[in-house]
mmCIF file of C-alpha atoms and ligand atoms in Angstrom:
data_model
loop_
_atom_site.group_PDB
_atom_site.id
_atom_site.type_symbol
_atom_site.label_atom_id
_atom_site.label_comp_id
_atom_site.label_asym_id
_atom_site.label_seq_id
_atom_site.Cartn_x
_atom_site.Cartn_y
_atom_site.Cartn_z
ATOM 1 C CA UNK G 1 0.000 0.000 0.000
ATOM 2 C CA UNK G 2 1.390 3.371 -1.003
ATOM 3 C CA UNK G 3 0.754 6.207 1.469
ATOM 4 C CA UNK G 4 0.024 9.390 -0.509
ATOM 5 C CA UNK G 5 -1.874 11.437 2.074
ATOM 6 C CA UNK G 6 -0.671 14.838 3.329
ATOM 7 C CA UNK G 7 1.251 13.207 6.173
ATOM 8 C CA UNK G 8 2.422 10.756 7.347
ATOM 9 C CA UNK G 9 4.195 10.044 4.078
ATOM 10 C CA UNK G 10 6.500 7.412 2.610
ATOM 11 C CA UNK G 11 10.054 7.916 3.878
ATOM 12 C CA UNK G 12 13.400 7.117 2.285
ATOM 13 C CA UNK G 13 15.156 3.761 2.779
ATOM 14 C CA UNK G 14 17.998 5.506 4.657
ATOM 15 C CA UNK G 15 15.501 7.076 7.080
ATOM 16 C CA UNK G 16 13.762 3.709 7.608
ATOM 17 C CA UNK G 17 17.100 2.087 8.332
ATOM 18 C CA UNK G 18 18.122 4.826 10.779
ATOM 19 C CA UNK G 19 14.764 4.569 12.534
ATOM 20 C CA UNK G 20 14.739 0.796 12.916
ATOM 21 C CA UNK G 21 16.313 -1.359 15.596
ATOM 22 C CA UNK G 22 16.274 -1.180 19.382
ATOM 23 C CA UNK G 23 15.925 2.347 20.821
ATOM 24 C CA UNK G 24 19.312 3.840 21.737
ATOM 25 C CA UNK G 25 19.828 5.596 25.067
ATOM 26 C CA UNK G 26 19.915 9.381 25.132
ATOM 27 C CA UNK G 27 23.524 9.308 26.373
ATOM 28 C CA UNK G 28 24.763 7.128 23.494
ATOM 29 C CA UNK G 29 27.550 8.888 21.600
ATOM 30 C CA UNK G 30 25.802 8.525 18.229
ATOM 31 C CA UNK G 31 22.574 10.007 19.635
ATOM 32 C CA UNK G 32 24.413 13.015 21.065
ATOM 33 C CA UNK G 33 26.108 13.530 17.707
ATOM 34 C CA UNK G 34 22.820 13.143 15.767
ATOM 35 C CA UNK G 35 21.037 15.542 18.117
ATOM 36 C CA UNK G 36 23.742 18.203 17.907
ATOM 37 C CA UNK G 37 24.131 17.849 14.149
ATOM 38 C CA UNK G 38 20.342 18.035 13.635
ATOM 39 C CA UNK G 39 20.136 21.340 15.499
ATOM 40 C CA UNK G 40 22.804 22.922 13.297
ATOM 41 C CA UNK G 41 21.345 21.415 10.121
ATOM 42 C CA UNK G 42 17.885 22.771 10.944
ATOM 43 C CA UNK G 43 19.267 26.318 10.699
ATOM 44 C CA UNK G 44 20.422 25.516 7.162
ATOM 45 C CA UNK G 45 17.181 23.824 6.095
ATOM 46 C CA UNK G 46 15.119 26.672 7.576
ATOM 47 C CA UNK G 47 17.545 29.198 5.980
ATOM 48 C CA UNK G 48 17.750 30.799 9.412
ATOM 49 C CA UNK G 49 20.436 33.083 10.806
ATOM 50 C CA UNK G 50 23.129 31.868 13.205
ATOM 51 C CA UNK G 51 21.412 33.513 16.178
ATOM 52 C CA UNK G 52 18.102 31.722 15.554
ATOM 53 C CA UNK G 53 17.332 28.830 17.897
ATOM 54 C CA UNK G 54 16.142 25.406 16.701
ATOM 55 C CA UNK G 55 14.067 23.180 18.999
ATOM 56 C CA UNK G 56 13.568 19.419 18.656
ATOM 57 C CA UNK G 57 10.830 18.198 20.995
ATOM 58 C CA UNK G 58 8.872 14.932 21.137
ATOM 59 C CA UNK G 59 5.389 15.619 19.790
ATOM 60 C CA UNK G 60 3.656 16.645 16.591
ATOM 61 C CA UNK G 61 2.552 19.669 14.662
ATOM 62 C CA UNK G 62 -0.138 20.586 17.165
ATOM 63 C CA UNK G 63 2.413 20.563 19.964
ATOM 64 C CA UNK G 64 4.756 22.761 17.915
ATOM 65 C CA UNK G 65 1.874 25.207 17.357
ATOM 66 C CA UNK G 66 1.078 25.199 21.086
ATOM 67 C CA UNK G 67 4.708 25.794 21.976
ATOM 68 C CA UNK G 68 4.911 28.738 19.584
ATOM 69 C CA UNK G 69 1.722 30.239 21.045
ATOM 70 C CA UNK G 70 2.634 29.740 24.710
ATOM 71 C CA UNK G 71 6.090 31.324 24.260
ATOM 72 C CA UNK G 72 5.018 34.375 22.271
ATOM 73 C CA UNK G 73 1.563 35.230 23.632
ATOM 74 C CA UNK G 74 0.263 36.098 27.087
ATOM 75 C CA UNK G 75 -3.144 37.006 28.490
ATOM 76 C CA UNK G 76 -4.345 40.414 27.350
ATOM 77 C CA UNK G 77 -2.390 40.397 24.071
ATOM 78 C CA UNK G 78 -4.086 41.016 20.764
ATOM 79 C CA UNK G 79 -3.028 38.678 17.968
ATOM 80 C CA UNK G 80 -3.946 38.425 14.301
ATOM 81 C CA UNK G 81 -4.546 35.173 12.404
ATOM 82 C CA UNK G 82 -4.228 35.195 8.623
ATOM 83 C CA UNK G 83 -6.838 32.485 8.254
ATOM 84 C CA UNK G 84 -6.817 29.960 5.421
ATOM 85 C CA UNK G 85 -8.753 27.149 7.079
ATOM 86 C CA UNK G 86 -8.712 24.365 9.611
ATOM 87 C CA UNK G 87 -5.230 24.793 11.074
ATOM 88 C CA UNK G 88 -5.490 28.586 11.189
ATOM 89 C CA UNK G 89 -8.659 28.167 13.270
ATOM 90 C CA UNK G 90 -6.741 25.815 15.546
ATOM 91 C CA UNK G 91 -3.877 28.220 16.267
ATOM 92 C CA UNK G 92 -6.408 31.017 16.847
ATOM 93 C CA UNK G 93 -8.177 28.803 19.401
ATOM 94 C CA UNK G 94 -4.844 28.148 21.132
ATOM 95 C CA UNK G 95 -4.127 31.875 21.420
ATOM 96 C CA UNK G 96 -7.663 32.475 22.729
ATOM 97 C CA UNK G 97 -7.172 29.797 25.409
ATOM 98 C CA UNK G 98 -3.950 31.555 26.379
ATOM 99 C CA UNK G 99 -6.073 34.616 27.099
ATOM 100 C CA UNK G 100 -5.383 36.690 23.987
ATOM 101 C CA UNK G 101 -7.901 38.652 21.976
ATOM 102 C CA UNK G 102 -7.811 36.911 18.615
ATOM 103 C CA UNK G 103 -8.756 38.623 15.374
ATOM 104 C CA UNK G 104 -8.938 36.750 12.093
ATOM 105 C CA UNK G 105 -8.597 38.034 8.584
ATOM 106 C CA UNK G 106 -10.429 35.520 6.447
ATOM 107 C CA UNK G 107 -11.051 34.725 2.812
ATOM 108 C CA UNK G 108 -13.443 32.530 0.859
ATOM 109 C CA UNK G 109 -12.656 28.808 0.994
ATOM 110 C CA UNK G 110 -9.832 28.108 -1.452
ATOM 111 C CA UNK G 111 -8.642 31.716 -1.385
ATOM 112 C CA UNK G 112 -6.099 33.543 0.785
ATOM 113 C CA UNK G 113 -6.679 36.917 2.463
ATOM 114 C CA UNK G 114 -5.319 39.810 0.398
ATOM 115 C CA UNK G 115 -2.084 41.305 1.697
ATOM 116 C CA UNK G 116 -3.788 44.720 1.782
ATOM 117 C CA UNK G 117 -6.486 43.327 4.088
ATOM 118 C CA UNK G 118 -3.781 41.979 6.406
ATOM 119 C CA UNK G 119 -2.001 45.348 6.321
ATOM 120 C CA UNK G 120 -5.213 47.174 7.257
ATOM 121 C CA UNK G 121 -5.868 44.861 10.233
ATOM 122 C CA UNK G 122 -2.264 45.219 11.303
ATOM 123 C CA UNK G 123 -2.509 49.016 11.382
ATOM 124 C CA UNK G 124 -5.906 48.925 13.099
ATOM 125 C CA UNK G 125 -5.142 46.326 15.804
ATOM 126 C CA UNK G 126 -1.381 46.638 16.400
ATOM 127 C CA UNK G 127 -1.221 42.923 17.282
ATOM 128 C CA UNK G 128 1.747 41.455 19.141
ATOM 129 C CA UNK G 129 1.869 38.370 16.917
ATOM 130 C CA UNK G 130 0.693 37.583 13.386
ATOM 131 C CA UNK G 131 0.004 33.875 12.778
ATOM 132 C CA UNK G 132 -0.306 32.288 9.354
ATOM 133 C CA UNK G 133 -0.403 28.768 7.920
ATOM 134 C CA UNK G 134 2.136 28.426 5.106
ATOM 135 C CA UNK G 135 0.177 25.600 3.476
ATOM 136 C CA UNK G 136 -3.259 24.868 4.873
ATOM 137 C CA UNK G 137 -3.563 21.116 4.554
ATOM 138 C CA UNK G 138 -7.349 21.300 4.671
ATOM 139 C CA UNK G 139 -7.644 23.332 1.471
ATOM 140 C CA UNK G 140 -4.256 23.009 -0.247
ATOM 141 C CA UNK G 141 -3.939 26.811 -0.187
ATOM 142 C CA UNK G 142 -0.468 28.325 0.114
ATOM 143 C CA UNK G 143 -0.018 31.861 1.381
ATOM 144 C CA UNK G 144 2.912 34.177 0.617
ATOM 145 C CA UNK G 145 4.968 34.407 3.834
ATOM 146 C CA UNK G 146 7.437 36.871 2.280
ATOM 147 C CA UNK G 147 4.639 39.367 1.646
ATOM 148 C CA UNK G 148 3.344 38.997 5.206
ATOM 149 C CA UNK G 149 6.843 39.448 6.668
ATOM 150 C CA UNK G 150 7.269 42.521 4.507
ATOM 151 C CA UNK G 151 4.176 44.292 5.833
ATOM 152 C CA UNK G 152 4.837 43.229 9.439
ATOM 153 C CA UNK G 153 8.425 44.521 9.315
ATOM 154 C CA UNK G 154 8.664 47.839 11.110
ATOM 155 C CA UNK G 155 5.828 46.974 13.496
ATOM 156 C CA UNK G 156 6.423 45.328 16.866
ATOM 157 C CA UNK G 157 4.599 42.171 15.859
ATOM 158 C CA UNK G 158 6.281 38.797 15.589
ATOM 159 C CA UNK G 159 5.442 36.516 12.664
ATOM 160 C CA UNK G 160 4.717 32.838 13.388
ATOM 161 C CA UNK G 161 4.280 30.479 10.430
ATOM 162 C CA UNK G 162 2.836 26.976 10.667
ATOM 163 C CA UNK G 163 4.990 25.141 8.129
ATOM 164 C CA UNK G 164 3.812 21.640 9.028
ATOM 165 C CA UNK G 165 2.683 20.834 5.493
ATOM 166 C CA UNK G 166 5.323 23.038 3.852
ATOM 167 C CA UNK G 167 8.811 22.898 5.396
ATOM 168 C CA UNK G 168 11.279 21.600 2.753
ATOM 169 C CA UNK G 169 8.477 21.383 0.169
ATOM 170 C CA UNK G 170 7.834 25.128 -0.184
ATOM 171 C CA UNK G 171 10.362 27.958 -0.382
ATOM 172 C CA UNK G 172 10.965 29.554 2.985
ATOM 173 C CA UNK G 173 13.778 32.028 3.737
ATOM 174 C CA UNK G 174 13.590 32.582 7.472
ATOM 175 C CA UNK G 175 16.531 35.006 7.806
ATOM 176 C CA UNK G 176 16.029 36.889 4.560
ATOM 177 C CA UNK G 177 12.310 37.448 5.131
ATOM 178 C CA UNK G 178 12.733 38.144 8.854
ATOM 179 C CA UNK G 179 10.213 35.503 10.006
ATOM 180 C CA UNK G 180 10.231 34.852 13.756
ATOM 181 C CA UNK G 181 8.990 31.288 14.147
ATOM 182 C CA UNK G 182 8.739 28.544 11.528
ATOM 183 C CA UNK G 183 7.424 25.271 12.870
ATOM 184 C CA UNK G 184 6.792 21.800 11.508
ATOM 185 C CA UNK G 185 6.276 18.140 12.447
ATOM 186 C CA UNK G 186 8.420 15.223 11.380
ATOM 187 C CA UNK G 187 5.786 13.317 9.380
ATOM 188 C CA UNK G 188 5.097 15.830 6.629
ATOM 189 C CA UNK G 189 7.273 17.333 3.920
ATOM 190 C CA UNK G 190 10.437 17.002 5.994
ATOM 191 C CA UNK G 191 10.085 13.255 5.438
ATOM 192 C CA UNK G 192 10.308 11.335 8.730
ATOM 193 C CA UNK G 193 8.006 9.135 10.795
ATOM 194 C CA UNK G 194 5.531 11.008 13.047
ATOM 195 C CA UNK G 195 6.794 11.897 16.526
ATOM 196 C CA UNK G 196 8.787 15.146 16.540
ATOM 197 C CA UNK G 197 7.781 18.786 16.879
ATOM 198 C CA UNK G 198 10.416 20.918 15.146
ATOM 199 C CA UNK G 199 10.725 24.679 15.135
ATOM 200 C CA UNK G 200 13.210 27.515 14.811
ATOM 201 C CA UNK G 201 12.718 30.743 16.784
ATOM 202 C CA UNK G 202 14.377 34.067 15.921
ATOM 203 C CA UNK G 203 16.329 36.134 18.433
ATOM 204 C CA UNK G 204 13.327 38.488 18.684
ATOM 205 C CA UNK G 205 11.008 35.577 19.416
ATOM 206 C CA UNK G 206 13.337 34.323 22.147
ATOM 207 C CA UNK G 207 13.417 37.830 23.623
ATOM 208 C CA UNK G 208 9.615 37.969 23.567
ATOM 209 C CA UNK G 209 9.583 34.756 25.617
ATOM 210 C CA UNK G 210 11.874 36.342 28.203
ATOM 211 C CA UNK G 211 9.705 39.449 28.430
ATOM 212 C CA UNK G 212 6.501 37.489 29.219
ATOM 213 C CA UNK G 213 5.168 38.130 32.705
ATOM 214 C CA UNK G 214 2.878 35.112 32.649
ATOM 215 C CA UNK G 215 4.608 31.719 33.247
ATOM 216 C CA UNK G 216 4.833 29.327 30.307
ATOM 217 C CA UNK G 217 3.679 25.716 30.966
ATOM 218 C CA UNK G 218 6.869 23.931 31.905
ATOM 219 C CA UNK G 219 6.956 21.194 29.266
ATOM 220 C CA UNK G 220 6.380 23.792 26.514
ATOM 221 C CA UNK G 221 8.786 26.423 27.765
ATOM 222 C CA UNK G 222 11.518 27.443 25.321
ATOM 223 C CA UNK G 223 13.642 28.609 28.269
ATOM 224 C CA UNK G 224 13.387 25.121 29.751
ATOM 225 C CA UNK G 225 14.466 23.463 26.490
ATOM 226 C CA UNK G 226 17.089 26.054 25.500
ATOM 227 C CA UNK G 227 19.955 24.779 27.703
ATOM 228 C CA UNK G 228 19.251 21.264 26.419
ATOM 229 C CA UNK G 229 19.487 22.360 22.790
ATOM 230 C CA UNK G 230 22.654 24.353 23.514
ATOM 231 C CA UNK G 231 24.258 21.413 25.309
ATOM 232 C CA UNK G 232 23.525 18.979 22.491
ATOM 233 C CA UNK G 233 24.768 21.428 19.885
ATOM 234 C CA UNK G 234 28.039 21.497 21.875
ATOM 235 C CA UNK G 235 27.887 17.673 21.791
ATOM 236 C CA UNK G 236 27.196 17.389 25.516
ATOM 237 C CA UNK G 237 24.199 15.417 26.818
ATOM 238 C CA UNK G 238 21.782 17.207 29.096
ATOM 239 C CA UNK G 239 18.455 16.121 30.552
ATOM 240 C CA UNK G 240 15.096 17.812 30.846
ATOM 241 C CA UNK G 241 12.757 15.252 29.236
ATOM 242 C CA UNK G 242 13.861 12.135 27.386
ATOM 243 C CA UNK G 243 14.583 12.903 23.736
ATOM 244 C CA UNK G 244 12.881 10.690 21.128
ATOM 245 C CA UNK G 245 16.173 8.929 20.459
ATOM 246 C CA UNK G 246 15.209 6.762 17.455
ATOM 247 C CA UNK G 247 13.561 9.757 15.812
ATOM 248 C CA UNK G 248 16.587 11.958 16.357
ATOM 249 C CA UNK G 249 18.932 9.454 14.720
ATOM 250 C CA UNK G 250 16.527 9.363 11.760
ATOM 251 C CA UNK G 251 16.178 13.160 11.746
ATOM 252 C CA UNK G 252 19.923 13.573 11.314
ATOM 253 C CA UNK G 253 19.887 11.186 8.345
ATOM 254 C CA UNK G 254 16.844 12.895 6.817
ATOM 255 C CA UNK G 255 18.343 16.383 7.174
ATOM 256 C CA UNK G 256 21.617 15.189 5.632
ATOM 257 C CA UNK G 257 19.680 13.841 2.638
ATOM 258 C CA UNK G 258 17.929 17.193 2.218
ATOM 259 C CA UNK G 259 21.179 19.167 2.453
ATOM 260 C CA UNK G 260 22.952 16.769 0.074
ATOM 261 C CA UNK G 261 20.287 17.543 -2.535
ATOM 262 C CA UNK G 262 20.336 21.229 -1.567
ATOM 263 C CA UNK G 263 17.357 22.989 -0.015
ATOM 264 C CA UNK G 264 16.781 25.166 -3.095
ATOM 265 C CA UNK G 265 16.853 22.076 -5.300
ATOM 266 C CA UNK G 266 14.283 20.460 -2.985
ATOM 267 C CA UNK G 267 11.981 23.495 -3.328
ATOM 268 C CA UNK G 268 12.351 23.365 -7.126
ATOM 269 C CA UNK G 269 11.704 19.617 -7.261
ATOM 270 C CA UNK G 270 8.451 19.998 -5.331
ATOM 271 C CA UNK G 271 7.394 22.750 -7.727
ATOM 272 C CA UNK G 272 8.142 20.579 -10.783
ATOM 273 C CA UNK G 273 6.337 17.567 -9.340
ATOM 274 C CA UNK G 274 3.321 19.644 -8.274
ATOM 275 C CA UNK G 275 3.056 21.187 -11.744
ATOM 276 C CA UNK G 276 3.082 17.692 -13.276
ATOM 277 C CA UNK G 277 0.431 16.436 -10.830
ATOM 278 C CA UNK G 278 -1.764 19.452 -11.608
ATOM 279 C CA UNK G 279 -1.373 18.762 -15.340
ATOM 280 C CA UNK G 280 -2.459 15.174 -14.722
ATOM 281 C CA UNK G 281 -5.573 16.240 -12.757
ATOM 282 C CA UNK G 282 -6.415 18.783 -15.407
ATOM 283 C CA UNK G 283 -6.096 16.150 -18.145
ATOM 284 C CA UNK G 284 -8.672 14.114 -16.173
ATOM 285 C CA UNK G 285 -11.030 17.107 -16.265
ATOM 286 C CA UNK G 286 -10.596 17.720 -12.533
ATOM 287 C CA UNK G 287 -10.457 21.107 -10.836
ATOM 288 C CA UNK G 288 -8.483 22.180 -7.791
ATOM 289 C CA UNK G 289 -10.031 23.602 -4.640
ATOM 290 C CA UNK G 290 -7.423 26.415 -4.333
ATOM 291 C CA UNK G 291 -7.858 29.453 -6.529
ATOM 292 C CA UNK G 292 -5.447 30.439 -9.313
ATOM 293 C CA UNK G 293 -1.831 30.726 -8.164
ATOM 294 C CA UNK G 294 -2.626 29.568 -4.611
ATOM 295 C CA UNK G 295 -2.199 25.795 -4.954
ATOM 296 C CA UNK G 296 0.490 24.324 -2.706
ATOM 297 C CA UNK G 297 3.341 22.236 -4.075
ATOM 298 C CA UNK G 298 3.136 19.656 -1.293
ATOM 299 C CA UNK G 299 -0.395 18.391 -1.914
ATOM 300 C CA UNK G 300 -3.317 18.634 -4.303
ATOM 301 C CA UNK G 301 -6.826 19.360 -3.013
ATOM 302 C CA UNK G 302 -8.967 18.211 -5.945
ATOM 303 C CA UNK G 303 -12.714 18.625 -6.405
ATOM 304 C CA UNK G 304 -14.736 15.536 -7.267
ATOM 305 C CA UNK G 305 -16.161 15.806 -10.769
ATOM 306 C CA UNK G 306 -19.938 15.706 -11.262
ATOM 307 C CA UNK G 307 -21.353 12.308 -10.397
ATOM 308 C CA UNK G 308 -18.324 11.264 -8.313
ATOM 309 C CA UNK G 309 -18.035 11.586 -4.516
ATOM 310 C CA UNK G 310 -16.126 10.332 -1.488
ATOM 311 C CA UNK G 311 -16.398 6.718 -2.773
ATOM 312 C CA UNK G 312 -13.406 7.632 -4.897
ATOM 313 C CA UNK G 313 -11.048 7.362 -1.914
ATOM 314 C CA UNK G 314 -12.029 3.713 -1.343
ATOM 315 C CA UNK G 315 -11.741 2.898 -5.057
ATOM 316 C CA UNK G 316 -8.233 4.388 -5.116
ATOM 317 C CA UNK G 317 -7.302 2.372 -2.036
ATOM 318 C CA UNK G 318 -8.536 -0.786 -3.722
ATOM 319 C CA UNK G 319 -5.832 -0.010 -6.310
ATOM 320 C CA UNK G 320 -3.070 0.108 -3.695
ATOM 321 C CA UNK G 321 -2.839 3.835 -2.989
ATOM 322 C CA UNK G 322 -4.058 5.717 0.093
ATOM 323 C CA UNK G 323 -5.270 9.254 -0.587
ATOM 324 C CA UNK G 324 -7.217 11.456 1.838
ATOM 325 C CA UNK G 325 -10.765 12.759 1.790
ATOM 326 C CA UNK G 326 -11.690 16.381 2.407
ATOM 327 C CA UNK G 327 -10.981 17.901 5.832
ATOM 328 C CA UNK G 328 -12.746 21.237 5.911
ATOM 329 C CA UNK G 329 -16.061 21.074 7.787
ATOM 330 C CA UNK G 330 -18.938 21.603 5.386
ATOM 331 C CA UNK G 331 -16.737 20.926 2.345
ATOM 332 C CA UNK G 332 -15.545 17.394 3.183
ATOM 333 C CA UNK G 333 -17.730 15.544 0.648
ATOM 334 C CA UNK G 334 -16.682 17.799 -2.245
ATOM 335 C CA UNK G 335 -12.954 17.126 -2.642
ATOM 336 C CA UNK G 336 -10.072 14.746 -1.947
ATOM 337 C CA UNK G 337 -6.411 15.322 -1.153
ATOM 338 C CA UNK G 338 -3.220 13.767 -2.478
ATOM 339 C CA UNK G 339 0.163 14.361 -0.863
ATOM 340 C CA UNK G 340 3.173 14.699 -3.190
ATOM 341 C CA UNK G 341 5.972 15.687 -0.875
ATOM 342 C CA UNK G 342 9.258 14.391 0.482
ATOM 343 C CA UNK G 343 10.520 11.004 -0.675
ATOM 344 C CA UNK G 344 7.539 10.246 -2.929
ATOM 345 C CA UNK G 345 8.272 13.465 -4.807
ATOM 346 C CA UNK G 346 11.557 11.838 -5.892
ATOM 347 C CA UNK G 347 9.837 8.655 -7.097
ATOM 348 C CA UNK G 348 8.159 8.740 -10.482
ATOM 349 C CA UNK G 349 6.783 5.245 -9.787
ATOM 350 C CA UNK G 350 4.925 6.453 -6.664
ATOM 351 C CA UNK G 351 3.469 9.419 -8.526
ATOM 352 C CA UNK G 352 2.548 7.440 -11.649
ATOM 353 C CA UNK G 353 0.896 4.718 -9.570
ATOM 354 C CA UNK G 354 -1.123 7.390 -7.763
ATOM 355 C CA UNK G 355 -2.262 9.131 -10.940
ATOM 356 C CA UNK G 356 -3.171 5.788 -12.507
ATOM 357 C CA UNK G 357 -5.079 4.661 -9.402
ATOM 358 C CA UNK G 358 -7.083 7.896 -9.362
ATOM 359 C CA UNK G 359 -7.718 7.645 -13.116
ATOM 360 C CA UNK G 360 -8.850 4.003 -12.949
ATOM 361 C CA UNK G 361 -11.058 4.765 -9.933
ATOM 362 C CA UNK G 362 -12.684 7.642 -11.829
ATOM 363 C CA UNK G 363 -13.436 5.319 -14.747
ATOM 364 C CA UNK G 364 -14.909 2.763 -12.327
ATOM 365 C CA UNK G 365 -17.204 5.471 -10.942
ATOM 366 C CA UNK G 366 -18.403 6.541 -14.379
ATOM 367 C CA UNK G 367 -16.106 9.476 -15.143
ATOM 368 C CA UNK G 368 -14.110 8.406 -18.213
ATOM 369 C CA UNK G 369 -10.507 9.666 -18.420
ATOM 370 C CA UNK G 370 -7.335 8.929 -20.397
ATOM 371 C CA UNK G 371 -5.186 7.287 -17.729
ATOM 372 C CA UNK G 372 -2.104 7.053 -19.961
ATOM 373 C CA UNK G 373 -2.275 10.764 -20.744
ATOM 374 C CA UNK G 374 -2.413 11.564 -17.019
ATOM 375 C CA UNK G 375 0.541 9.314 -16.232
ATOM 376 C CA UNK G 376 2.416 10.801 -19.183
ATOM 377 C CA UNK G 377 2.559 14.189 -17.458
ATOM 378 C CA UNK G 378 4.541 12.598 -14.620
ATOM 379 C CA UNK G 379 6.735 10.418 -16.828
ATOM 380 C CA UNK G 380 7.777 13.377 -18.967
ATOM 381 C CA UNK G 381 9.230 15.365 -16.053
ATOM 382 C CA UNK G 382 11.276 12.386 -14.877
ATOM 383 C CA UNK G 383 12.420 11.429 -18.396
HETATM 384 C C1 LIG J 401 -0.789 18.157 10.012
HETATM 385 C C2 LIG J 401 -0.808 19.611 10.313
HETATM 386 C C3 LIG J 401 -0.840 20.100 11.624
HETATM 387 C C4 LIG J 401 -0.999 19.201 12.817
HETATM 388 O O1 LIG J 401 0.055 18.325 12.966
HETATM 389 P P1 LIG J 401 -0.133 17.057 13.904
HETATM 390 O O2 LIG J 401 1.230 16.399 13.874
HETATM 391 O O3 LIG J 401 -1.197 16.230 13.296
HETATM 392 O O4 LIG J 401 -0.500 17.546 15.254
HETATM 393 C C5 LIG J 401 -0.782 21.454 11.820
HETATM 394 N N1 LIG J 401 -0.710 22.311 10.785
HETATM 395 C C6 LIG J 401 -0.677 21.883 9.516
HETATM 396 C C7 LIG J 401 -0.575 22.888 8.422
HETATM 397 C C8 LIG J 401 -0.730 20.520 9.232
HETATM 398 O O5 LIG J 401 -0.688 20.094 7.970
#
């Protein structure tokens, strides 16, 4: 069975090998080395400056979001959410539970709020943090983080980007754009098994943490984790909470693979693959949920054609490929989602099998398509 959902995803043979076997202790020399090396490599993959601080914490994307919120927001703050769907709602809810006044700037489903609308809200509200979801996995919409950083620059607001479905698959220039937090989870585009919350915080974000008057929940506190990260980067072990040792060994291998390819090359590859997948869907007469120019490179959110519905997902699975249904409340029965990120975006066979499975399933459900033509769009970019 081929796993082509927007996370977890198929991972490379080297990552599988690094992840397998008995769990090593957190004081093992190779774990200390992998932990320290991963911290330094994250700065490169995130394109962050030397004074930015990476964090590797057991958990997932939701935990990374919570950590970012708890360390940058305190009760009484006003924050702004550039809302593109399900995960933007979630981070807004987290900030509200932290006691902030949360304002959203929204758009129609499949669209992204206009930069001018964000700029107006920014001037009106003077928020302390602006949150945005780089790729909203529920709709496949990608926002433009550079444009948001640009308008926030010069204000006192921090920018926090949820990159869970984007990091490594979509261009992100943390230092150049001046973003303050970029967070992800191991099981999405970064290409590892689920289990790690990963984020990099700018110097300004770390200073915001220190200026908070309200305590941060201990397990989520950057200041609690900071000495641990610093120790490991100096190749010394240090204990606060047991690191996910097997994951960290695999993380080091995964990051080395990404840097061997080159992070810019990885961005370009995801773009090429996504263009080919979109050509395949279009040749099947399918339309995307995201509006023009907003479709992410890490996944496709595709509308069911007339006469076809959520049964498609089961028909595709019967052909050996797992794709995902819709996620957005109210819209779930109208579209399906296909991940094309990380390792599978290096494998023409994975992508061709997926396109063929979707094509054959469409035929089965009474929507005739040219399966070979669809597959041809993938084959031609790998030729
Ligand atoms: C998957 C996802 C999350 C949540 O990650 P979990 O590991 O499932 O908690 C958050 N944001 C985005 C954009 C995601 O795609």
